[in-house]
Coordinates of C-alpha atoms and ligand atoms in Angstrom, one line a residue:
M22 CA 10.7 -4.0 -3.0
S23 CA 14.0 -5.7 -5.1
Q24 CA 11.9 -8.3 -6.8
Q25 CA 9.0 -5.6 -6.7
G26 CA 12.3 -3.8 -9.8
R27 CA 12.5 -7.0 -11.0
E28 CA 9.0 -7.6 -12.2
E29 CA 8.4 -4.1 -13.7
H30 CA 11.4 -5.1 -16.1
F31 CA 10.4 -8.3 -17.0
D32 CA 7.1 -6.7 -18.2
L33 CA 8.4 -3.7 -19.4
A34 CA 10.8 -6.3 -22.7
R35 CA 7.9 -7.6 -22.8
F36 CA 6.2 -5.3 -23.2
V37 CA 8.1 -3.4 -25.4
L38 CA 9.4 -7.0 -27.8
G39 CA 5.4 -8.5 -27.8
Y40 CA 4.7 -5.1 -29.2
L41 CA 7.2 -5.2 -32.1
T42 CA 6.3 -8.8 -32.8
Q43 CA 3.4 -8.1 -33.4
K44 CA 3.7 -5.0 -35.9
G45 CA 6.1 -8.1 -37.4
S46 CA 9.0 -7.3 -36.9
I47 CA 12.2 -10.0 -36.1
V48 CA 13.1 -10.6 -32.5
A49 CA 16.1 -12.3 -32.1
P50 CA 16.9 -14.7 -28.7
V51 CA 18.5 -12.5 -25.9
V52 CA 22.9 -13.0 -26.6
Y53 CA 24.5 -10.9 -23.5
G54 CA 21.7 -8.7 -22.1
A55 CA 20.5 -7.8 -25.5
H56 CA 18.2 -8.5 -28.7
E57 CA 18.6 -8.2 -31.5
T58 CA 15.7 -6.7 -33.5
L59 CA 14.9 -6.2 -37.0
L60 CA 12.3 -3.8 -37.4
P61 CA 9.4 -3.5 -40.9
D62 CA 11.3 -0.2 -42.4
D63 CA 7.8 1.4 -41.9
L64 CA 7.5 0.5 -38.6
A65 CA 11.3 2.2 -37.9
A66 CA 10.3 5.5 -39.5
H67 CA 6.8 5.7 -37.7
L68 CA 8.8 5.3 -34.6
G69 CA 11.8 7.4 -36.1
V70 CA 14.3 4.2 -35.3
D71 CA 17.0 2.4 -36.8
A72 CA 15.4 -0.8 -38.8
Y73 CA 18.0 -2.6 -36.3
L74 CA 18.1 -2.3 -33.3
N75 CA 19.9 -3.8 -30.2
L76 CA 17.6 -3.7 -27.4
R77 CA 18.9 -4.2 -23.2
F78 CA 16.6 -4.0 -20.6
D79 CA 18.9 -4.0 -18.0
A80 CA 19.5 -0.3 -15.9
E81 CA 22.8 -1.2 -15.0
E82 CA 26.4 -0.1 -15.9
A83 CA 26.7 0.9 -19.8
D84 CA 29.7 1.1 -21.4
A85 CA 30.7 3.3 -23.4
D86 CA 32.0 1.1 -26.8
D87 CA 28.5 -0.4 -26.4
E88 CA 26.0 0.3 -28.8
S89 CA 22.2 -1.1 -28.2
L90 CA 19.7 1.0 -26.8
R91 CA 18.5 0.8 -23.4
L92 CA 15.3 0.8 -22.5
S93 CA 13.9 2.1 -19.1
V94 CA 10.0 3.4 -18.4
N95 CA 10.8 6.8 -19.5
H96 CA 12.4 6.2 -22.6
P97 CA 10.9 8.4 -25.5
L98 CA 10.9 5.1 -28.0
V99 CA 8.4 3.5 -24.7
D100 CA 6.4 6.5 -24.1
R101 CA 6.0 6.8 -28.4
L102 CA 5.2 2.4 -28.3
A103 CA 2.7 3.4 -24.6
A104 CA 1.5 6.0 -27.1
D105 CA 0.6 3.6 -29.8
L106 CA -0.8 1.0 -27.8
L107 CA -3.5 3.3 -25.9
Q108 CA -4.2 4.3 -29.3
A109 CA -5.1 1.1 -31.2
E110 CA -6.2 -0.4 -27.3
A111 CA -8.4 2.7 -26.7
N112 CA -9.3 2.8 -30.8
S113 CA -12.7 1.4 -29.3
E114 CA -13.6 5.1 -28.0
V115 CA -17.4 5.4 -27.9
Y116 CA -19.1 8.8 -27.6
I117 CA -22.1 9.5 -24.8
N118 CA -24.7 12.3 -27.2
H119 CA -27.6 13.8 -26.8
L120 CA -27.2 15.8 -23.9
R121 CA -28.9 18.8 -22.6
L122 CA -26.5 20.7 -21.8
D123 CA -27.6 25.0 -20.9
K124 CA -27.2 24.0 -17.7
K125 CA -27.5 27.6 -15.0
G126 CA -27.5 28.5 -11.7
L127 CA -24.0 26.2 -11.2
L128 CA -23.1 28.1 -7.9
E129 CA -25.9 28.4 -6.0
Q130 CA -26.1 24.6 -6.5
A131 CA -23.0 24.1 -5.3
E132 CA -23.0 26.0 -2.5
K133 CA -26.3 24.2 -1.9
N134 CA -25.0 20.1 -2.5
I135 CA -20.7 20.3 -1.9
G136 CA -19.9 23.0 1.1
I137 CA -16.6 23.0 2.3
A138 CA -16.2 22.3 5.6
N139 CA -13.7 25.5 7.1
A140 CA -14.6 27.7 3.9
R141 CA -16.9 29.2 1.5
I142 CA -17.4 28.8 -2.3
S143 CA -18.0 32.5 -3.6
P144 CA -18.1 33.5 -7.1
K145 CA -15.3 33.8 -9.5
K146 CA -15.1 36.9 -11.4
G147 CA -16.2 37.2 -14.4
A148 CA -16.6 33.0 -14.7
M149 CA -19.5 31.5 -16.8
E150 CA -20.4 28.1 -17.2
Q151 CA -18.6 26.7 -19.9
Q152 CA -19.3 23.2 -22.2
A153 CA -15.9 21.3 -21.9
L154 CA -15.6 16.9 -23.3
H155 CA -14.7 14.9 -20.1
H156 CA -13.5 11.8 -20.7
Y157 CA -13.2 7.5 -19.2
L158 CA -11.2 4.6 -19.8
R159 CA -13.1 2.2 -19.5
F160 CA -10.4 -0.8 -18.0
N161 CA -11.0 -4.9 -20.0
F162 CA -9.3 -7.5 -17.2
K163 CA -8.6 -10.7 -17.7
V164 CA -8.6 -12.0 -13.9
T165 CA -7.5 -15.2 -13.5
F166 CA -7.6 -17.0 -10.3
V167 CA -4.6 -20.0 -10.2
S168 CA -4.9 -22.8 -7.4
D169 CA -5.9 -26.1 -7.3
E170 CA -7.8 -25.5 -10.6
K171 CA -7.9 -22.4 -13.0
Q172 CA -10.2 -19.6 -12.4
E173 CA -11.0 -16.9 -15.0
S174 CA -13.1 -13.7 -15.2
L175 CA -13.7 -10.8 -16.8
A176 CA -13.8 -7.6 -14.7
S177 CA -13.7 -3.7 -16.1
I178 CA -12.9 -0.6 -14.1
V179 CA -14.3 2.0 -15.2
M180 CA -11.9 5.6 -15.0
D181 CA -12.8 9.5 -14.8
G182 CA -10.0 11.0 -16.2
Q183 CA -10.7 14.2 -15.2
N184 CA -11.2 13.2 -11.9
G185 CA -9.0 10.5 -10.9
Y186 CA -11.4 8.2 -9.3
A187 CA -12.5 4.8 -10.3
I188 CA -16.9 4.8 -11.1
A189 CA -18.0 2.9 -8.0
D190 CA -22.2 3.6 -8.4
P191 CA -23.5 0.7 -10.8
Q192 CA -26.5 3.1 -11.8
H193 CA -23.9 5.4 -13.3
L194 CA -21.4 2.5 -14.7
Q195 CA -25.0 1.2 -16.8
R196 CA -25.6 5.1 -18.3
L197 CA -21.6 5.1 -19.5
F198 CA -22.5 2.5 -21.7
S199 CA -22.2 2.8 -25.3
T200 CA -22.2 1.8 -28.9
E201 CA -21.8 5.6 -30.8
T202 CA -19.1 5.8 -32.3
T203 CA -19.3 9.6 -34.3
P204 CA -18.6 12.2 -31.8
G205 CA -21.5 14.4 -31.2
Y206 CA -19.6 17.6 -29.8
P207 CA -16.5 17.8 -32.5
H208 CA -15.7 20.7 -31.6
M209 CA -15.8 21.3 -28.2
S210 CA -12.9 21.5 -26.0
V211 CA -11.7 18.5 -23.6
A212 CA -11.4 19.5 -20.3
P213 CA -7.7 19.4 -18.1
P214 CA -7.6 16.4 -15.1
R215 CA -8.7 17.9 -11.3
W216 CA -6.1 15.6 -10.0
L217 CA -2.5 15.8 -8.7
G218 CA -0.1 13.5 -10.3
A219 CA -2.3 14.2 -14.0
D220 CA -0.5 15.1 -17.1
A221 CA -2.8 16.1 -20.1
I222 CA -5.5 13.7 -20.3
D223 CA -4.0 11.3 -22.8
S224 CA -0.5 11.2 -22.2
T225 CA 1.0 9.1 -20.8
T226 CA 1.3 9.5 -17.6
T227 CA -2.1 10.2 -17.3
Y228 CA -2.7 6.7 -18.7
Q229 CA -0.3 5.0 -16.3
A230 CA -1.7 6.3 -13.6
L231 CA -5.1 5.9 -14.1
L232 CA -4.6 2.4 -14.4
S233 CA -2.8 1.6 -11.3
R234 CA -5.6 3.0 -10.1
A235 CA -7.6 1.2 -11.4
K236 CA -6.1 -1.7 -10.1
I237 CA -6.1 -0.9 -6.7
A238 CA -10.1 -0.6 -7.3
L239 CA -9.8 -3.5 -9.4
E240 CA -8.6 -5.7 -5.9
A241 CA -10.8 -4.0 -3.7
Q242 CA -13.3 -5.4 -6.6
L243 CA -11.9 -8.9 -6.0
A244 CA -11.9 -8.9 -1.8
E245 CA -14.5 -10.4 -1.1
R246 CA -14.0 -12.9 -3.7
I247 CA -10.5 -13.9 -3.0
Q248 CA -11.8 -14.6 0.6
A249 CA -14.6 -16.7 -0.7
M250 CA -11.8 -18.5 -2.7
Q251 CA -9.2 -18.3 -0.3
N252 CA -11.7 -20.4 2.6
R253 CA -12.9 -22.4 -0.1
I254 CA -9.4 -23.7 -0.5
Q255 CA -8.1 -24.0 2.8
R256 CA -11.5 -26.3 4.0
F257 CA -10.6 -28.7 1.2
L258 CA -6.9 -28.0 2.2
E259 CA -7.5 -29.4 5.3
L260 CA -9.2 -32.2 4.1
D261 CA -6.4 -33.3 1.6
Q262 CA -4.6 -33.6 5.1
A263 CA -6.3 -35.0 7.2
R264 CA -6.4 -38.4 3.9
I265 CA -2.5 -38.1 3.5
E266 CA -2.0 -38.2 7.8
E267 CA -4.7 -40.9 8.0
Y268 CA -2.8 -43.3 5.2
Y269 CA 0.6 -42.4 6.3
D270 CA -1.1 -42.8 10.1
A271 CA -2.0 -46.7 8.9
L272 CA 1.1 -47.4 7.1
E273 CA 3.1 -46.4 10.1
D274 CA 2.1 -48.3 12.8
D275 CA 1.4 -51.5 10.1
L276 CA 5.5 -50.8 10.2
R277 CA 5.9 -50.1 14.2
R278 CA 4.1 -53.1 14.8
R279 CA 6.3 -55.5 13.1
L280 CA 8.7 -54.0 14.0
E281 CA 8.4 -55.1 17.4
R282 CA 7.3 -57.8 16.4
T283 CA 10.5 -58.8 14.7
E284 CA 13.8 -60.4 17.0
S285 CA 16.5 -58.8 18.3
N286 CA 18.7 -61.1 16.3
E287 CA 16.9 -61.2 13.4
A288 CA 19.3 -58.2 12.5
G289 CA 18.6 -58.0 8.8
R290 CA 14.4 -57.9 8.7
R291 CA 14.5 -55.0 11.6
K292 CA 17.0 -52.8 9.0
S293 CA 14.6 -53.3 6.0
A294 CA 11.1 -52.6 8.2
E295 CA 13.5 -49.7 10.1
E296 CA 14.3 -48.1 6.3
K297 CA 11.1 -48.9 5.2
L298 CA 9.7 -46.5 8.0
A299 CA 12.0 -44.3 7.2
A300 CA 10.8 -44.1 3.1
V301 CA 7.3 -43.5 4.5
Q302 CA 8.0 -41.1 7.0
A303 CA 10.0 -39.2 4.0
E304 CA 6.7 -39.5 1.7
R305 CA 4.7 -38.2 3.7
A306 CA 6.5 -35.1 4.6
A307 CA 7.2 -35.1 1.0
K308 CA 2.6 -35.5 0.3
L309 CA 2.4 -33.1 2.2
T310 CA 4.6 -30.7 1.4
D311 CA 3.1 -30.8 -2.5
I312 CA -0.5 -29.9 -1.2
L313 CA -0.4 -27.1 0.0
A314 CA 2.1 -26.2 -3.5
R315 CA -0.6 -27.4 -4.8
Y316 CA -4.1 -25.1 -2.8
Q317 CA -1.4 -22.2 -2.8
L318 CA -4.1 -19.3 -4.2
R319 CA -2.3 -16.9 -7.4
L320 CA -3.9 -14.0 -8.9
E321 CA -3.0 -13.0 -12.4
V322 CA -4.3 -10.1 -14.0
E323 CA -4.1 -9.1 -17.4
L324 CA -5.4 -5.6 -18.8
V325 CA -7.2 -6.9 -22.3
N326 CA -8.5 -3.9 -23.8
V327 CA -9.6 -0.1 -23.0
Q328 CA -12.3 1.8 -23.9
R329 CA -12.2 5.2 -24.1
I330 CA -15.7 7.1 -23.3
V331 CA -16.2 10.7 -24.5
Q332 CA -19.1 12.9 -22.9
P333 CA -19.7 16.0 -22.8
K334 CA -20.1 18.3 -18.8
V335 CA -20.7 22.0 -17.6
M336 CA -18.5 22.7 -15.5
L337 CA -17.8 26.8 -13.3
P338 CA -14.7 27.7 -12.1
V339 CA -15.5 28.5 -8.5
E340 CA -13.2 30.2 -5.6
I341 CA -12.7 28.1 -2.3
G342 CA -11.5 30.1 0.2
D343 CA -11.1 31.8 4.1
R344 CA -9.9 35.6 4.9
R345 CA -6.2 33.3 5.1
L346 CA -6.0 31.7 1.2
T347 CA -7.8 31.1 -2.0
V348 CA -8.2 27.9 -4.0
I349 CA -9.6 27.4 -7.4
R350 CA -11.9 24.7 -8.2
Y351 CA -14.3 23.3 -10.9
V352 CA -17.4 22.5 -10.2
V353 CA -18.5 20.6 -12.8
W354 CA -22.4 20.0 -14.0
D355 CA -22.7 15.2 -15.4
P356 CA -25.5 16.0 -17.5
L357 CA -25.8 12.2 -18.3
V358 CA -26.7 11.7 -13.9
H359 CA -28.2 14.8 -13.6
E360 CA -25.4 15.6 -10.9
L361 CA -23.1 17.4 -9.7
E362 CA -19.9 16.0 -9.3
P363 CA -19.1 15.9 -5.7
L364 CA -15.4 17.6 -5.6
V365 CA -12.3 15.1 -5.4
C366 CA -9.3 14.9 -2.1
D367 CA -6.6 15.8 -2.7
V368 CA -5.0 12.9 -0.2
C369 CA -6.5 10.1 -1.1
G370 CA -7.9 10.8 -5.2
Q371 CA -11.7 9.8 -3.5
P372 CA -14.9 12.1 -4.3
G373 CA -15.7 14.1 -1.0
D374 CA -19.4 15.9 0.9
Q375 CA -17.7 18.2 3.4
L376 CA -13.7 18.6 2.4
H377 CA -11.7 20.7 4.1
L378 CA -9.9 23.3 2.5
C379 CA -5.8 22.8 3.8
A380 CA -3.4 25.8 5.1
G381 CA -1.8 25.3 2.5
G382 CA -4.0 24.9 -0.3
H383 CA -4.9 21.5 -0.7
L384 CA -8.3 20.3 -0.4
A385 CA -9.1 17.2 1.9
H386 CA -11.8 14.6 3.9
E387 CA -11.6 15.2 7.6
A388 CA -9.5 11.7 7.7
C389 CA -6.9 13.1 5.3
L390 CA -5.7 16.2 7.5
A391 CA -2.8 15.9 9.1
P392 CA -2.8 16.7 13.3
Q393 CA -4.7 20.2 13.8
C394 CA -2.2 22.7 15.1
I395 CA -3.3 23.4 19.5
D396 CA -3.0 26.9 18.9
C397 CA -3.9 28.6 15.2
K398 CA -6.0 25.5 15.1
R399 CA -5.2 25.5 11.4
E400 CA -5.7 22.7 8.9
Y401 CA -2.8 20.9 7.7
C402 CA -3.7 18.1 5.0
Q403 CA -1.7 15.2 5.4
L404 CA 0.2 16.3 1.6
C405 CA 1.1 18.7 3.9
A406 CA 2.2 17.5 6.9
E407 CA 5.6 18.6 6.9
Q408 CA 4.2 21.5 8.2
V409 CA 3.0 20.2 11.6
Q410 CA 5.8 19.6 13.8
A411 CA 5.6 18.3 18.1
C412 CA 5.9 20.3 20.7
V413 CA 9.3 19.3 22.6
V414 CA 8.1 19.7 26.0
C415 CA 4.3 18.3 25.6
G416 CA 4.1 16.3 22.2
E417 CA 0.8 18.3 20.7
P418 CA 1.3 19.4 17.4
V419 CA 2.2 22.6 16.4
C420 CA 1.9 24.4 12.5
R421 CA 5.1 25.9 11.8
P422 CA 4.2 30.0 11.9
S423 CA 3.2 29.3 15.4
T424 CA 6.1 26.4 16.6
I425 CA 8.0 29.0 19.1
T426 CA 11.9 28.1 19.0
C427 CA 14.4 28.2 21.7
P428 CA 16.6 31.9 21.1
Q429 CA 18.8 29.5 23.5
C430 CA 18.1 25.8 22.6
K431 CA 16.7 25.7 19.5
R432 CA 14.0 23.9 20.2
G433 CA 10.3 24.2 19.2
T434 CA 7.5 24.4 21.3
C435 CA 4.0 25.5 21.8
R436 CA 2.5 28.5 23.3
A437 CA 2.3 27.0 26.2
H438 CA 5.9 25.6 27.5
Q439 CA 7.8 28.5 26.1
N440 CA 10.1 28.4 29.1
L441 CA 9.6 24.7 29.5
C442 CA 11.3 23.9 26.6
H443 CA 15.2 23.4 28.4
A444 CA 14.0 23.5 32.2
A445 CA 15.2 19.9 32.4
D446 CA 19.4 19.9 33.4
G447 CA 18.6 21.8 29.5
A448 CA 15.9 18.7 27.8
P449 CA 12.8 19.6 27.6
A450 CA 10.8 19.3 31.0
V451 CA 9.3 15.9 31.6
L452 CA 4.8 16.2 32.9
T453 CA 3.2 14.2 34.8
P454 CA 0.0 12.9 33.7
A455 CA -1.8 16.0 34.7
Q456 CA -0.4 18.4 33.6
T457 CA -0.8 16.6 29.8
K458 CA -3.9 16.5 27.4
A459 CA -1.5 14.3 25.1
A460 CA -2.4 11.4 26.8
P461 CA 0.6 9.1 28.6
V462 CA 2.3 6.4 26.5
A463 CA 0.7 3.1 26.6
P464 CA 2.6 -0.2 28.3
P465 CA 3.7 -2.7 25.7
V466 CA -0.1 -4.4 25.7
A467 CA 2.0 -8.0 26.2
A468 CA 3.3 -7.5 29.6
T469 CA 1.2 -7.4 33.1
P470 CA 1.1 -4.9 34.6
P471 CA 2.6 -4.6 37.6
P472 CA 1.1 -3.5 41.0
S473 CA 3.6 -1.0 41.5
S474 CA 3.4 2.4 40.2
R475 CA 6.3 2.1 37.2
T476 CA 4.3 -0.2 34.9
S477 CA 5.7 1.5 32.2
A478 CA 9.5 1.2 32.9
A479 CA 9.4 -2.8 34.4
S480 CA 7.5 -4.2 32.3
K481 CA 9.2 -3.0 29.3
T482 CA 13.0 -4.9 30.4
G483 CA 11.1 -7.8 31.5
D484 CA 9.9 -7.6 28.1
R485 CA 13.0 -7.8 27.4
A486 CA 14.9 -9.6 28.9
R487 CA 12.2 -12.9 28.2
Q488 CA 13.0 -11.8 24.1
A489 CA 16.7 -12.1 24.2
S490 CA 18.6 -14.3 26.8
N491 CA 21.3 -11.6 27.3
T492 CA 20.9 -7.8 26.9
G493 CA 24.1 -7.0 29.4
R494 CA 21.6 -4.2 30.5
S495 CA 21.6 -5.3 34.4
S496 CA 18.1 -4.5 36.0
K497 CA 19.5 -2.6 38.5
S498 CA 19.6 0.6 36.8
T499 CA 15.6 0.5 35.8
S500 CA 14.8 -0.7 39.4
S501 CA 14.4 2.6 41.7
T502 CA 17.0 4.2 42.7
P503 CA 17.7 5.9 45.9
G504 CA 17.2 10.0 44.3
S505 CA 13.6 8.9 42.4
S506 CA 12.0 8.5 45.2
K507 CA 11.0 11.8 45.7
K508 CA 8.7 12.7 42.9
P509 CA 7.6 10.0 41.4
Q510 CA 7.2 10.0 37.5
P511 CA 4.8 6.8 35.9
V512 CA 5.5 7.2 32.9
H513 CA 9.2 7.9 32.3
P514 CA 11.3 5.9 33.9
P515 CA 13.8 6.7 36.0
A516 CA 16.9 5.3 34.0
K517 CA 16.1 8.1 31.4
S518 CA 19.0 10.3 32.4
Q519 CA 21.3 7.1 31.4
E520 CA 19.3 5.9 27.8
P521 CA 17.4 9.2 27.0
K522 CA 13.9 7.7 25.1
T523 CA 14.3 9.1 21.6
T524 CA 11.2 11.2 20.3
A525 CA 10.2 10.6 16.7
K526 CA 8.2 13.1 15.0
K527 CA 5.5 10.4 13.2
V528 CA 5.2 6.6 12.6
Q529 CA 4.3 5.9 8.9
V530 CA 3.4 2.6 8.5
V531 CA 4.0 1.2 4.5
L532 CA 1.6 -1.6 3.8
S533 CA 2.5 -3.5 0.9
A534 CA -0.5 -4.3 -1.3
T535 CA 0.5 -7.7 -3.5
E536 CA 3.6 -8.8 -0.1
P537 CA 3.2 -9.5 2.6
A538 CA 5.5 -7.3 4.4
L539 CA 5.1 -3.8 5.9
L540 CA 7.3 -0.7 7.3
V541 CA 6.6 1.0 10.0
L542 CA 9.0 4.3 9.7
A543 CA 9.2 6.4 12.9
M544 CA 10.4 9.3 11.6
R545 CA 12.6 12.1 12.3
S546 CA 11.8 15.1 10.1
A547 CA 9.0 14.5 7.4
N548 CA 11.1 12.5 5.0
R549 CA 14.7 11.0 7.4
P550 CA 13.4 8.6 9.8
Y551 CA 14.7 7.1 12.7
A552 CA 13.9 3.9 12.6
T553 CA 12.9 1.7 9.6
R554 CA 11.7 -2.2 10.7
A555 CA 9.6 -4.6 8.7
I556 CA 7.7 -7.3 9.7
E557 CA 7.4 -9.7 6.4
L558 CA 6.2 -13.1 6.1
Q559 CA 8.8 -15.7 5.3
P560 CA 9.3 -19.3 4.8
N561 CA 10.3 -19.7 8.5
G562 CA 8.5 -17.2 10.9
I563 CA 7.1 -13.4 10.2
L564 CA 10.3 -11.5 10.4
V565 CA 11.2 -8.6 11.7
S566 CA 14.7 -6.2 11.0
C567 CA 15.3 -3.0 12.3
E568 CA 17.8 -0.2 10.9
C569 CA 17.6 2.3 13.4
E570 CA 19.9 5.5 15.7
K571 CA 20.7 2.6 18.1
E572 CA 24.4 0.8 17.6
K573 CA 22.6 -2.3 18.6
C574 CA 19.0 -2.9 18.2
P575 CA 17.4 -4.6 20.7
A576 CA 15.1 -5.2 18.2
D577 CA 16.5 -6.2 14.3
G578 CA 16.4 -9.7 14.0
W579 CA 13.2 -11.6 15.7
L580 CA 11.1 -14.0 13.6
F581 CA 7.8 -14.0 15.3
R582 CA 5.2 -17.8 14.6
P583 CA 2.0 -16.5 12.8
A584 CA -1.0 -16.2 15.0
T585 CA -4.4 -17.8 13.3
A586 CA -5.6 -15.8 10.4
E587 CA -8.2 -14.7 12.9
H588 CA -5.2 -13.4 14.8
L589 CA -3.2 -12.0 12.2
A590 CA -3.8 -8.9 12.3
H591 CA -3.7 -8.1 16.0
Q592 CA -0.2 -10.2 16.3
I593 CA 0.9 -7.2 13.8
E594 CA -0.8 -4.5 15.2
Q595 CA 1.0 -4.3 18.6
M596 CA 4.2 -5.5 16.5
V597 CA 3.3 -1.5 14.7
E598 CA 2.0 -0.4 18.5
K599 CA 6.2 -1.3 19.6
V600 CA 7.7 1.5 17.0
R601 CA 5.4 3.7 18.2
A602 CA 5.5 3.4 21.8
E603 CA 9.9 3.3 22.1
Y604 CA 9.7 6.3 20.1
N605 CA 7.8 8.2 22.1
V606 CA 4.4 8.7 19.4
P607 CA 1.4 9.5 20.1
A608 CA -1.3 7.5 18.0
S609 CA -2.9 10.5 16.4
R610 CA 0.0 10.6 14.7
V611 CA 0.2 7.8 13.1
E612 CA -0.3 7.7 9.0
Y613 CA -1.0 4.5 7.2
Y614 CA -0.3 3.9 3.6
T615 CA -0.8 1.2 1.0
L616 CA 1.8 0.7 -1.7
Y617 CA 0.4 -0.9 -4.9
A618 CA 2.7 -0.4 -8.1
L619 CA 5.0 1.9 -6.6
D620 CA 2.1 4.2 -5.7
R621 CA 1.2 5.3 -2.0
R622 CA -1.9 5.7 -1.0
P623 CA -2.9 7.1 2.1
L624 CA -5.5 4.7 4.8
R625 CA -7.4 5.2 7.3
G626 CA -6.3 3.2 9.5
F627 CA -5.0 -0.7 10.0
T628 CA -5.9 -3.2 8.5
L629 CA -3.5 -5.9 7.0
P630 CA -3.8 -6.4 3.3
P631 CA -5.7 -9.7 1.6
V632 CA -2.3 -10.5 0.3
W633 CA -1.2 -12.0 4.2
F634 CA -4.0 -14.4 4.7
D635 CA -2.9 -16.9 2.1
E636 CA -3.4 -19.5 4.7
V637 CA -1.0 -21.6 2.4
R638 CA 1.7 -19.6 2.6
L639 CA 1.0 -18.5 6.9
E640 CA 1.2 -22.7 8.0
L641 CA 4.6 -23.2 5.5
A642 CA 5.8 -20.5 8.2
R643 CA 4.2 -21.7 10.9
Q644 CA 6.3 -25.2 10.1
G645 CA 9.5 -23.8 9.3
F646 CA 9.0 -22.0 12.4
D647 CA 8.1 -25.4 14.2
A648 CA 10.8 -26.9 12.8
E649 CA 13.8 -24.2 13.5
R650 CA 12.8 -24.8 16.9
Ligands
ZN713 ZN1 -9.3 11.7 1.4
ZN714 ZN1 -0.1 26.6 14.2
ZN715 ZN1 -2.1 20.3 2.8
ZN716 ZN1 3.4 22.2 24.5
ZN717 ZN1 15.1 25.8 25.0
ZN718 ZN1 15.6 -0.4 16.2

């Protein structure tokens, strides 16, 4: 992640200095990390700073006697520049006028068309339909695909300012085109944004959040094209590789034949032929590396300009609630498309029908909910996931209000297992498969199940032994001990008492959208992990490293040869699966996130981001892996 930080720095410097230069300032080259900058007087006055500035962008040590101005993303000056720039870029503000705004009966329509899965929509006392201006931001990007050739194109993403999501419907997008530059409703107030994380509609915070969401939408929009280009590049790469191999094969064959014909007493000629052969081999390797670099696909995205689109809508505050809780949301009529807008999921930020009301007051898609409490059936969303914990006996989800905390051992259980939390010599009781509703922990997939009933224990040890030749643990400890024969326990190995298996609350998988890297976190609590396992594509293979509660983690520091593109997702998923099994977490409590420019958003399941499928990079990693063997 440090690289991401650095990139941000770089962008900030470019952003600030670029702006100042454009406005007529003189910026000297960097000296000792600082830029001497001379601003025109009117610009300095406008920004409220001195005309002479010594600007720094490194966030590190601040010397006390240093008079330079150290800028970071949150610095007020940067905010002011961004606001200025926003105004300048959005100066193509357009309006959508002449709409019929006398819409009534929104409540009835909302009850009919929107609906909440587990709650009712009802009128808010004294509330009336009201008109308010709504904003869209059209972000125009220049996208450059760089590989053996360069392809440039323009792409635009329209973000709904009040709802926070990208407009996807082509017909809606078409209607949002306008050339009208005169406001049709100059006295109408502007509706505040209705999504989590937004500030005022024209604030920098809101703008930045919308921009980063627009970039995610852009990436999704380009995914197919990127894949197609990668396939094309791959084909050309293979052709070129074949050509090079063929050419050098012929050259080497020729040299070898010559060597064979050379008598052993002609030392001089032999030596020269051998040298030639070595040179040819080196040249072949260099050529192959060269074309790999040439066929690397890189994507550059640059924001060209932003257009603000202003349109009036009709909104009505309503109550959404059940017997426990009521929240207020706005039902909004869009007179441009003649439709009621769907409500927004607070977890993923996307619109949805039949959202669920979370006991924490959020609205969420069914897929954006945390596991439901088995006792009271309350529903919490993933933002409130820490409200749901696992019963220490059965591992099923139990919400905080329903958790029964043992006065003796302080562990929490569900209602059914109230007395079992310290039943096994002070440890939680171990349920046999017949007793438990939850599926038993699956054995590692890679291992072939032996005929014995102790599948999990036996295959696990075998698996580990194959990877690490010296685990220091004798296989005796996991084979049957005299005491273990009386009670068959297929799920938990008999060695459990010597080496208690750690049970994590949940597993979080965080997939970077920009780097072939992911983190798998086995969580001890809502924000403290037992284990942080990093899986990343390196020039010499897929590196798995682990920081965890174990003194010496057997999973730490392994390299794997990347599978073929077809099997890569499965290969990585198995690595995630290992963590889940290791920490006893049921599949229902694995959460997936994508990370884009520090913005973490939930995913529905495991999908390997496109950035992994860079065949050139994968092939290099395979070659790097093989070279070290
Ligand atoms: Zn959602
Ligand atoms: Zn409950
Ligand atoms: Zn919630
Ligand atoms: Zn239980
Ligand atoms: Zn207890
Ligand atoms: Zn570990």
